[in-house]
Structures are given as C-alpha cells and as structure tokens.
Short mmCIF file of C-alpha atoms in Angstrom, two decimals:
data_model
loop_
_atom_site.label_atom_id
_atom_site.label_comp_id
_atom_site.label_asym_id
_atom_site.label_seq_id
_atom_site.Cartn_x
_atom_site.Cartn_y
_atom_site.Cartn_z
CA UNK A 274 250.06 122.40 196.42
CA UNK A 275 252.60 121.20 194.28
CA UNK A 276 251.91 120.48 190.32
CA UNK A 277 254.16 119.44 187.46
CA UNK A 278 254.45 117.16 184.54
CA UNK A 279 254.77 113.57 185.09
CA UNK A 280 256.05 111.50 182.30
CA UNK A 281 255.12 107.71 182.08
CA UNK A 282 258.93 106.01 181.47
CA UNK A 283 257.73 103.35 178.98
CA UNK A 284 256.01 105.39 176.70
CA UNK A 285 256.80 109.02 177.28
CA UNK A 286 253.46 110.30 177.54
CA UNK A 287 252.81 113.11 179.95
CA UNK A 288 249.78 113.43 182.39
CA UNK A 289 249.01 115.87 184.84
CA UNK A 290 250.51 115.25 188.40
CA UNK A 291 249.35 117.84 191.62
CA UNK A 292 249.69 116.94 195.29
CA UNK A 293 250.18 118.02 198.95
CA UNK A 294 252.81 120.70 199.28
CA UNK A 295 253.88 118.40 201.96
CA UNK A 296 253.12 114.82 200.48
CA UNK A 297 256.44 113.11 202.06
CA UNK A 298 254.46 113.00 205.74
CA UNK A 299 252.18 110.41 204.51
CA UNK A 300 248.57 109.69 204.90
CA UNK A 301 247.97 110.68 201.03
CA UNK A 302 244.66 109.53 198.87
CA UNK A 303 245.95 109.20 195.46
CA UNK A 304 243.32 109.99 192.62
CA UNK A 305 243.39 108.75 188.96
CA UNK A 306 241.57 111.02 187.15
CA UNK A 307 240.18 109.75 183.86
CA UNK A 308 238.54 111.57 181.36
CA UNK A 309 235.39 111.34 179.00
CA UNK A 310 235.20 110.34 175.50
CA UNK A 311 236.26 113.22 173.41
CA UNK A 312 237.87 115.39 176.28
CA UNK A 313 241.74 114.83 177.39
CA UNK A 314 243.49 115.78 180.59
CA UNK A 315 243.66 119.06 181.17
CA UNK A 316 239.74 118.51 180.50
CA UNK A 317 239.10 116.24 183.25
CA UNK A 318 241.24 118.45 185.64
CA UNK A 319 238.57 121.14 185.82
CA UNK A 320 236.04 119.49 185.02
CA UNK A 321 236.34 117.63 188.67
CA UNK A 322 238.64 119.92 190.07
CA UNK A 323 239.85 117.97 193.00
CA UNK A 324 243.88 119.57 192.68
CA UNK A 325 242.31 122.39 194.23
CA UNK A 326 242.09 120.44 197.44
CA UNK A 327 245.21 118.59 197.54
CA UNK A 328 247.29 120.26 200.63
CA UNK A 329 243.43 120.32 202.38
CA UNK A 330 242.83 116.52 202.27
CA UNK A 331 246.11 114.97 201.78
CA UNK A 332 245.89 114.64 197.51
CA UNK A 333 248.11 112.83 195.04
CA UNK A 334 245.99 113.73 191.75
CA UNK A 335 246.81 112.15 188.53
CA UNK A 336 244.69 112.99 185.00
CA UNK A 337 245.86 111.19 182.15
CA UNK A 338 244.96 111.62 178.78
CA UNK A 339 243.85 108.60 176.36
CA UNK A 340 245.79 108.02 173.01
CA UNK A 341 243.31 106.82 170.38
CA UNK A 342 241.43 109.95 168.64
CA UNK A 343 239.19 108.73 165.95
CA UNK A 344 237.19 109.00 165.67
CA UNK A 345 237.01 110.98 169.18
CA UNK A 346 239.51 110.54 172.21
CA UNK A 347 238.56 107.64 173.90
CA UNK A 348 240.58 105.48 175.94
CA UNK A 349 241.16 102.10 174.42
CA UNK A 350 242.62 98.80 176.14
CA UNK A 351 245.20 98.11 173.67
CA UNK A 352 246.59 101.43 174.02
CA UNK A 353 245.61 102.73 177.08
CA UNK A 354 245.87 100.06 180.18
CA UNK A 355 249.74 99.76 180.22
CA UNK A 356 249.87 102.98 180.09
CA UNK A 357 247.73 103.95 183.12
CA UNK A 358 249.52 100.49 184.90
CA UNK A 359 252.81 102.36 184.43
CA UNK A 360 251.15 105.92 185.79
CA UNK A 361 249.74 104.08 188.91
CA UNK A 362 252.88 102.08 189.90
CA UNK A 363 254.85 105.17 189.15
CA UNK A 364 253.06 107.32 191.48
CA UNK A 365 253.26 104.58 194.25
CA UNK A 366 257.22 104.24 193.49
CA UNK A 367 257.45 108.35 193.22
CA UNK A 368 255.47 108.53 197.10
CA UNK A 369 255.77 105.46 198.47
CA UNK A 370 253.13 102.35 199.06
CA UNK A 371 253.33 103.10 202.72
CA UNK A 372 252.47 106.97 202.06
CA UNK A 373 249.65 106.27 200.28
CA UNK A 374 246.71 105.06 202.39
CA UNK A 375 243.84 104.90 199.58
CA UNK A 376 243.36 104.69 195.98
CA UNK A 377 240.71 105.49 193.99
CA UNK A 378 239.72 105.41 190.39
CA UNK A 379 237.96 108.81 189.41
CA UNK A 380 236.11 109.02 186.23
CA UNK A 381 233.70 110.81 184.05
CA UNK A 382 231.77 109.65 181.43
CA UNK A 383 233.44 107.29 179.13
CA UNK A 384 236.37 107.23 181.70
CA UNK A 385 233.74 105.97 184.66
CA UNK A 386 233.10 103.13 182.20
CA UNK A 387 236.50 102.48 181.91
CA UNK A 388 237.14 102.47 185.31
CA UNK A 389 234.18 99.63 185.67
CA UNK A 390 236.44 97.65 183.43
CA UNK A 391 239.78 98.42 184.82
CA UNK A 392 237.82 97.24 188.13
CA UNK A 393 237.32 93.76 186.66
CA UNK A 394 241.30 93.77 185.98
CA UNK A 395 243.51 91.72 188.75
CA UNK A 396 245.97 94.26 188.70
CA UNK A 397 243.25 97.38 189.62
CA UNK A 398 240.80 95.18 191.67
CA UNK A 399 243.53 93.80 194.36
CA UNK A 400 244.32 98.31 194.51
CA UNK A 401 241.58 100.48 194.21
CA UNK A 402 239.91 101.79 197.32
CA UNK A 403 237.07 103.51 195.87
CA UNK A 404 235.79 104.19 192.50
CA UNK A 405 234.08 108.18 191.93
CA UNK A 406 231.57 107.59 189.03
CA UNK A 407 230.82 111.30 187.37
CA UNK A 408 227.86 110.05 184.90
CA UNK A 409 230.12 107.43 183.78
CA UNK A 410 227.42 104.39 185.44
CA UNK A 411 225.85 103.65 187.94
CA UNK A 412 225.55 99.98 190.13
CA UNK A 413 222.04 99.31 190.01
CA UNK A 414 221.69 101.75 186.63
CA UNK A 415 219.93 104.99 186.77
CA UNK A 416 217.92 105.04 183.54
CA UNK A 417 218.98 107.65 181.17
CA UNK A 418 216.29 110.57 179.88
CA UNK A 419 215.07 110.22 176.34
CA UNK A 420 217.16 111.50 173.46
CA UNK A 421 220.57 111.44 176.01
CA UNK A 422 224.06 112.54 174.40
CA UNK A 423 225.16 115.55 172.74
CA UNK A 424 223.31 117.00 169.38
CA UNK A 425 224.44 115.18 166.80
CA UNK A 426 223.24 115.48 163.29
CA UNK A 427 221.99 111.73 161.88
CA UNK A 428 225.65 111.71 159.95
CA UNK A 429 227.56 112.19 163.60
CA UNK A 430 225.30 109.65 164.67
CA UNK A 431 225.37 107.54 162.53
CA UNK A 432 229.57 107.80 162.41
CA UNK A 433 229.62 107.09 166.39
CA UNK A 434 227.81 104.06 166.07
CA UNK A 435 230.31 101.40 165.60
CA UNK A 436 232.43 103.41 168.16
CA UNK A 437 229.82 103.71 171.13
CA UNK A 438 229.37 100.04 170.82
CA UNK A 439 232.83 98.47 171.23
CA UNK A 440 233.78 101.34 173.76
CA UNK A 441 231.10 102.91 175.47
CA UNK A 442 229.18 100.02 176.76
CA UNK A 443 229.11 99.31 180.71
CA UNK A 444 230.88 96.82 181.86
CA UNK A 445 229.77 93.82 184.12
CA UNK A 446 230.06 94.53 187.99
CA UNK A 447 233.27 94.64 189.21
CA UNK A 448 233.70 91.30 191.79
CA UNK A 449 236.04 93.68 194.13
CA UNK A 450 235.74 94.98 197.43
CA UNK A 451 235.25 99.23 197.18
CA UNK A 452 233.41 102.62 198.17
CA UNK A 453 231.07 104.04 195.50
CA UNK A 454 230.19 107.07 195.13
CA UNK A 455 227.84 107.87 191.89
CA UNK A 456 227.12 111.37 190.46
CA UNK A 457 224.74 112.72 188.06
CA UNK A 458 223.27 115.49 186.68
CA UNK A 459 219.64 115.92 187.23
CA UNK A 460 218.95 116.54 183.36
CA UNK A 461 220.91 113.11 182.80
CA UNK A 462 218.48 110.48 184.28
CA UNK A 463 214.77 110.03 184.96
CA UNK A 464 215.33 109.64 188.77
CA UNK A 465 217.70 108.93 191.21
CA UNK A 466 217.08 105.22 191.92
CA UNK A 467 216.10 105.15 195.71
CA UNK A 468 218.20 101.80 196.51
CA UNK A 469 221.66 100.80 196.10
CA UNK A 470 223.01 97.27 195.11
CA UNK A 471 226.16 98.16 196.37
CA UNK A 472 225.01 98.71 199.23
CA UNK A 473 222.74 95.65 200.36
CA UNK A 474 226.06 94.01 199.21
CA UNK A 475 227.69 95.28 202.57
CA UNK A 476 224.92 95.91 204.85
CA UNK A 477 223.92 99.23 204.34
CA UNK A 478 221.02 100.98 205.88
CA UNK A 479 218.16 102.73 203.68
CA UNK A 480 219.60 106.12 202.09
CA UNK A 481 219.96 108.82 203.79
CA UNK A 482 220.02 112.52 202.79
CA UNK A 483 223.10 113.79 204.35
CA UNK A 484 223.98 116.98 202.87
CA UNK A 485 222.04 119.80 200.17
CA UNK A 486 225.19 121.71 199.24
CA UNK A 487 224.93 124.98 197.64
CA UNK A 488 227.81 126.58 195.87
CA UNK A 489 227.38 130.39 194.48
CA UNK A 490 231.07 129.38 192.28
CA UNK A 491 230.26 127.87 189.07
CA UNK A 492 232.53 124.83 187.61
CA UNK A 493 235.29 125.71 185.12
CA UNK A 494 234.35 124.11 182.27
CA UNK A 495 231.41 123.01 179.51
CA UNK A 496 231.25 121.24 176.12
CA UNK A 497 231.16 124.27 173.96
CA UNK A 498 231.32 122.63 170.54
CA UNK A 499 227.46 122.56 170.29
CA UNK A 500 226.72 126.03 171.14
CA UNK A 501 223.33 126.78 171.37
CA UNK A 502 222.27 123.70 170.21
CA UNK A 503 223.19 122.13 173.52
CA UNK A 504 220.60 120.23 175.26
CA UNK A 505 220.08 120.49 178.91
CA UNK A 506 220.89 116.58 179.64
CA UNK A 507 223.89 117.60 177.76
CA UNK A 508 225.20 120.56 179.41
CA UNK A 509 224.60 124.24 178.89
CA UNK A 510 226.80 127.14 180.72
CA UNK A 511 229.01 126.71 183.79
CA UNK A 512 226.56 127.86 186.72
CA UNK A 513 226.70 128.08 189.99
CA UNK A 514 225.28 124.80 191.28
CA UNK A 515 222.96 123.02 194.20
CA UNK A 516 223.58 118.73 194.92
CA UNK A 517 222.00 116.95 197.05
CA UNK A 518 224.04 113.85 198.89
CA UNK A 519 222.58 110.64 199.91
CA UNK A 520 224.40 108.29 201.60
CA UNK A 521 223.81 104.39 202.45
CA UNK A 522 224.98 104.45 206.57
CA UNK A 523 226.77 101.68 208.23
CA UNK A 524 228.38 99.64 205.21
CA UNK A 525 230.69 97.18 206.62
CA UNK A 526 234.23 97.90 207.05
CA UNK A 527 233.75 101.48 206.85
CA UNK A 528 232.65 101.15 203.13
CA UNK A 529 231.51 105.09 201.42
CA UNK A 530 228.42 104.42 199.75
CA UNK A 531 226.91 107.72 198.32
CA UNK A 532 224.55 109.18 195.36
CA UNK A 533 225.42 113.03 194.15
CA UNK A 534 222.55 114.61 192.20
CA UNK A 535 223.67 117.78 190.95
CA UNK A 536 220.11 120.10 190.68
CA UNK A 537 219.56 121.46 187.51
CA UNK A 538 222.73 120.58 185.81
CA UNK A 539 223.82 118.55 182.76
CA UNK A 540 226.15 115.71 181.14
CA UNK A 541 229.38 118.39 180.49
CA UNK A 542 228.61 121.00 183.29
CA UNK A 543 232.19 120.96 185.32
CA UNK A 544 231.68 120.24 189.21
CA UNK A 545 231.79 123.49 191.39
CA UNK A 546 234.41 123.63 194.19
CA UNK A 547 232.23 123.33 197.21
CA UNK A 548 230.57 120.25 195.71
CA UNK A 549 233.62 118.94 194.40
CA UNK A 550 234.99 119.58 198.14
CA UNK A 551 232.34 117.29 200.05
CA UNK A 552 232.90 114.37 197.12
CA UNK A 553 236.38 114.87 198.37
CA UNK A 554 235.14 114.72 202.05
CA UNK A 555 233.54 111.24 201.49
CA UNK A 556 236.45 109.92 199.80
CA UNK A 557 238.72 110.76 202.35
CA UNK A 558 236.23 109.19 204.92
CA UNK A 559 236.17 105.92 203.61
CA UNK A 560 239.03 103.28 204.46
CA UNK A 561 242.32 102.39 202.66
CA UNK A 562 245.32 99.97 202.37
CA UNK A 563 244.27 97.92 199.65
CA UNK A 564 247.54 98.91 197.88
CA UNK A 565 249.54 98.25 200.48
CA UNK A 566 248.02 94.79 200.95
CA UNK A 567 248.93 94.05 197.26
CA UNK A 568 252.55 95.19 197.54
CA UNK A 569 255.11 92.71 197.78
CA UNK A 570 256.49 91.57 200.97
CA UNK A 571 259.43 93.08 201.14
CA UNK A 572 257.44 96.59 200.46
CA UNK A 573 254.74 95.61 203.15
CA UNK A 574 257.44 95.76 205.62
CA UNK A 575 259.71 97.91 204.55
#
C-alpha cells in the first residue's frame, strides 16, 4: 500500500490519499471517504478503515476533511463541493478514467447525508457507482431510538439547533442509478427495517442473511469528548464487534444491495477490520464504469 498527501490544486487543501502498491495495472475502486459532523480526515480514516485493504481489493482511498468549523466541522456546499469536485477529478487524472472501474461515495454520519446530496448533483450522479452509508441514512429510513445524538447539555443543544437544521437534514432520494449498502449500529435505530426501497426499485428478491461476521479486533477509534457520559446509541469504547449482513439477491445489472447491523455497537464506535473487510467485499462485487461513461470522448477511447 502506498499513502501520501494529496493536495487539491485550486485550493491547497490536503486530504488523505492511500492505494494499491501497484495501482498503475488497473482494475482500481476508488473510495471518497467523507467524514461526520465534528470529526475531520484522519477521523474518518479509522473510523472505516478501508486503506488497510487497498493492495487486497484493488483501493484508491481518498478522506477529505470539510472546511467550515463552527460551530462544529461540517461540510458545507459553498465551501466544500468544489473542493471535493477538484479531489475526484484529480484522482481520476492522477490514475486514469480507464484504471478506475468503480466509484463510490463513502460516508459517515453527516458525511452519508452529504453524500445523499452530492448524489442529487449532475456532476456526482452521472459517476458514482455505489454509495456506503455508515449511519449517515438510510433509503426507506430506519427510525432512530429515542433521545439519539451525543449528550449534550440543553445549552449545546440548544446552540446546534439552527446548525442541525440547515445541514444535517436528509436529503431527497437521489434519481441515479447505484449499489447501496446501509450500516448501523444496533443502539442507533429501533429495528432494522425488513424491506428495501432500493431494492424493489431494481428487482430485488426478499433479504437475505448472508453473512454473521465476528471480529475479536476492535475498531480504532470512539468519540471520547463525552466520557462517561456517553450513551450507548452514541458510542462507548472501541470493542471487538459482531454484524450481521443482509443482502437483497438478484438486483438488476449486478446492483449491491445490502443492510450492516453492527450487534451491540453505537453512533461513534469505529468499524473493526474484518467487518470493514466484507463491506469492502460487497463493494468490490458490485459493477462499475459509470465514470468512464461520463468521460469525454476522447478519454472513452483513449
């Protein structure tokens, strides 16, 4: 695996870049990595520690970090989607649109929300392969427990307000052809729903309970601001970690449709590396070539 600093030309910023030791023989799955509200990069890149697994299945992994900070990092439109524009088509430029046979949007929290949006965006719609929600929203919502989020005192709350309306609201449906794969923690959400939109959209079959994956690893990575305060929809300590995967069979065109609930786990708990392995596993199953589709012509044949 090779990692370094990439920095975006028309703005200077600096995001995390890792990929496959030997990423010039094609057949890579490039990953943009977004981050929650209040996290950041480096964050997000153990949090769903998919670098890890980039000469293994082929990885170009990319993990920004948003601009605006009050009054928490979140990313914003007017700052934000040039900026990750710029990252995307410089990664395609840097590998090649022929190298790259899928692209998905990866995000967590906040950053699966803004991935929603980006999805309803010409520029990410006519791309993206596949969109990885990590509690960042669900198609065909999964309701959220009671008293959901981190514990705030009425003043935090009351100081987030304004914020978690403008930027932390889901976004309509994207009208885009993609894979989906959703996952949750089990302390996040009532229940699992049983059905997926997504999938009647393309023919899917009932769900199916492929895989109960048990990792004795923990993840890297909690909220630790709270301390013990911490609720368990939250996120308490970095365990080891049990997810079950359920999967919508024959989707047409090879579509990935897939729920990951994560047993016993919360909001901020990073994903362990066996679990983050099989996410990996589906995405890597699931078709491509959107991007090279929206290249221009001369690019398409080159």
């Amino acid at each position: 695996m090779q990692s370094e600093t990439g920095i975006e030309a028309n703005s200077g910023r600096r995001y995390y870049l890792d990929y496959a030791d030997d990423a010039g023989a094609g057949g890579l799955t490039f990953l943009l990595n977004l981050h929650g509200g209040g996290s950041g990069g480096v964050w997000q890149r153990r949090y769903f520690p998919a670098h890890r697994y980039a000469d293994a299945y082929r990885l170009v992994v990319a993990a920004p970090t948003a601009k605006t900070r009050e009054p928490m990092r979140h990313w914003a439109p007017d700052v934000d989607d040039a900026h990750l524009v710029d990252v995307v088509e410089q990664v395609f430029e840097r590998f090649g649109t022929g190298s790259i046979r899928a692209f998905w949007l990866v995000g967590h929290s906040q950053g699966g929300m803004t991935a929603n949006r980006l999805l309803n965006t010409e520029f990410f719609a006519d791309r993206v392969d596949g969109w990885l929600s990590l509690s960042g929203g669900r198609i065909g919502p999964a309701q959220l427990v009671e008293g959901f989020g981190p514990p705030r005192s009425r003043e935090e709350r009351d100081a987030m307000s304004g914020l978690r309306a403008r930027r932390f609201r889901q976004h309509p449906v994207p009208d885009a052809d993609f894979s989906f794969i959703f996952a949750i923690g089990e302390h996040e959400i009532v229940g699992l729903p049983e059905t997926s939109p997504w999938g009647e959209k393309y023919g899917a079959g009932e769900r199916v309970r492929a895989a109960v994956i048990e990792d004795p690893e923990p993840g890297q990575v909690r909220d630790t601001r709270w301390g013990d305060r911490s609720t368990p929809s939250w996120g308490r300590a970095a365990r080891p970690g049990t997810a079950e995967i359920y999967v919508y069979p024959g989707a047409r065109d090879g579509r990935v449709i897939a729920d990951v609930l994560r047993r016993d786990k919360g909001h901020t708990e990073g994903l362990e590396p066996r679990i983050t392995e099989e996410i990996l596993k589906l995405i890597v199953a699931a078709p491509g070539g959107k991007s090279r589709e929206a290249a221009a012509p001369s690019e398409r044949t080159a």
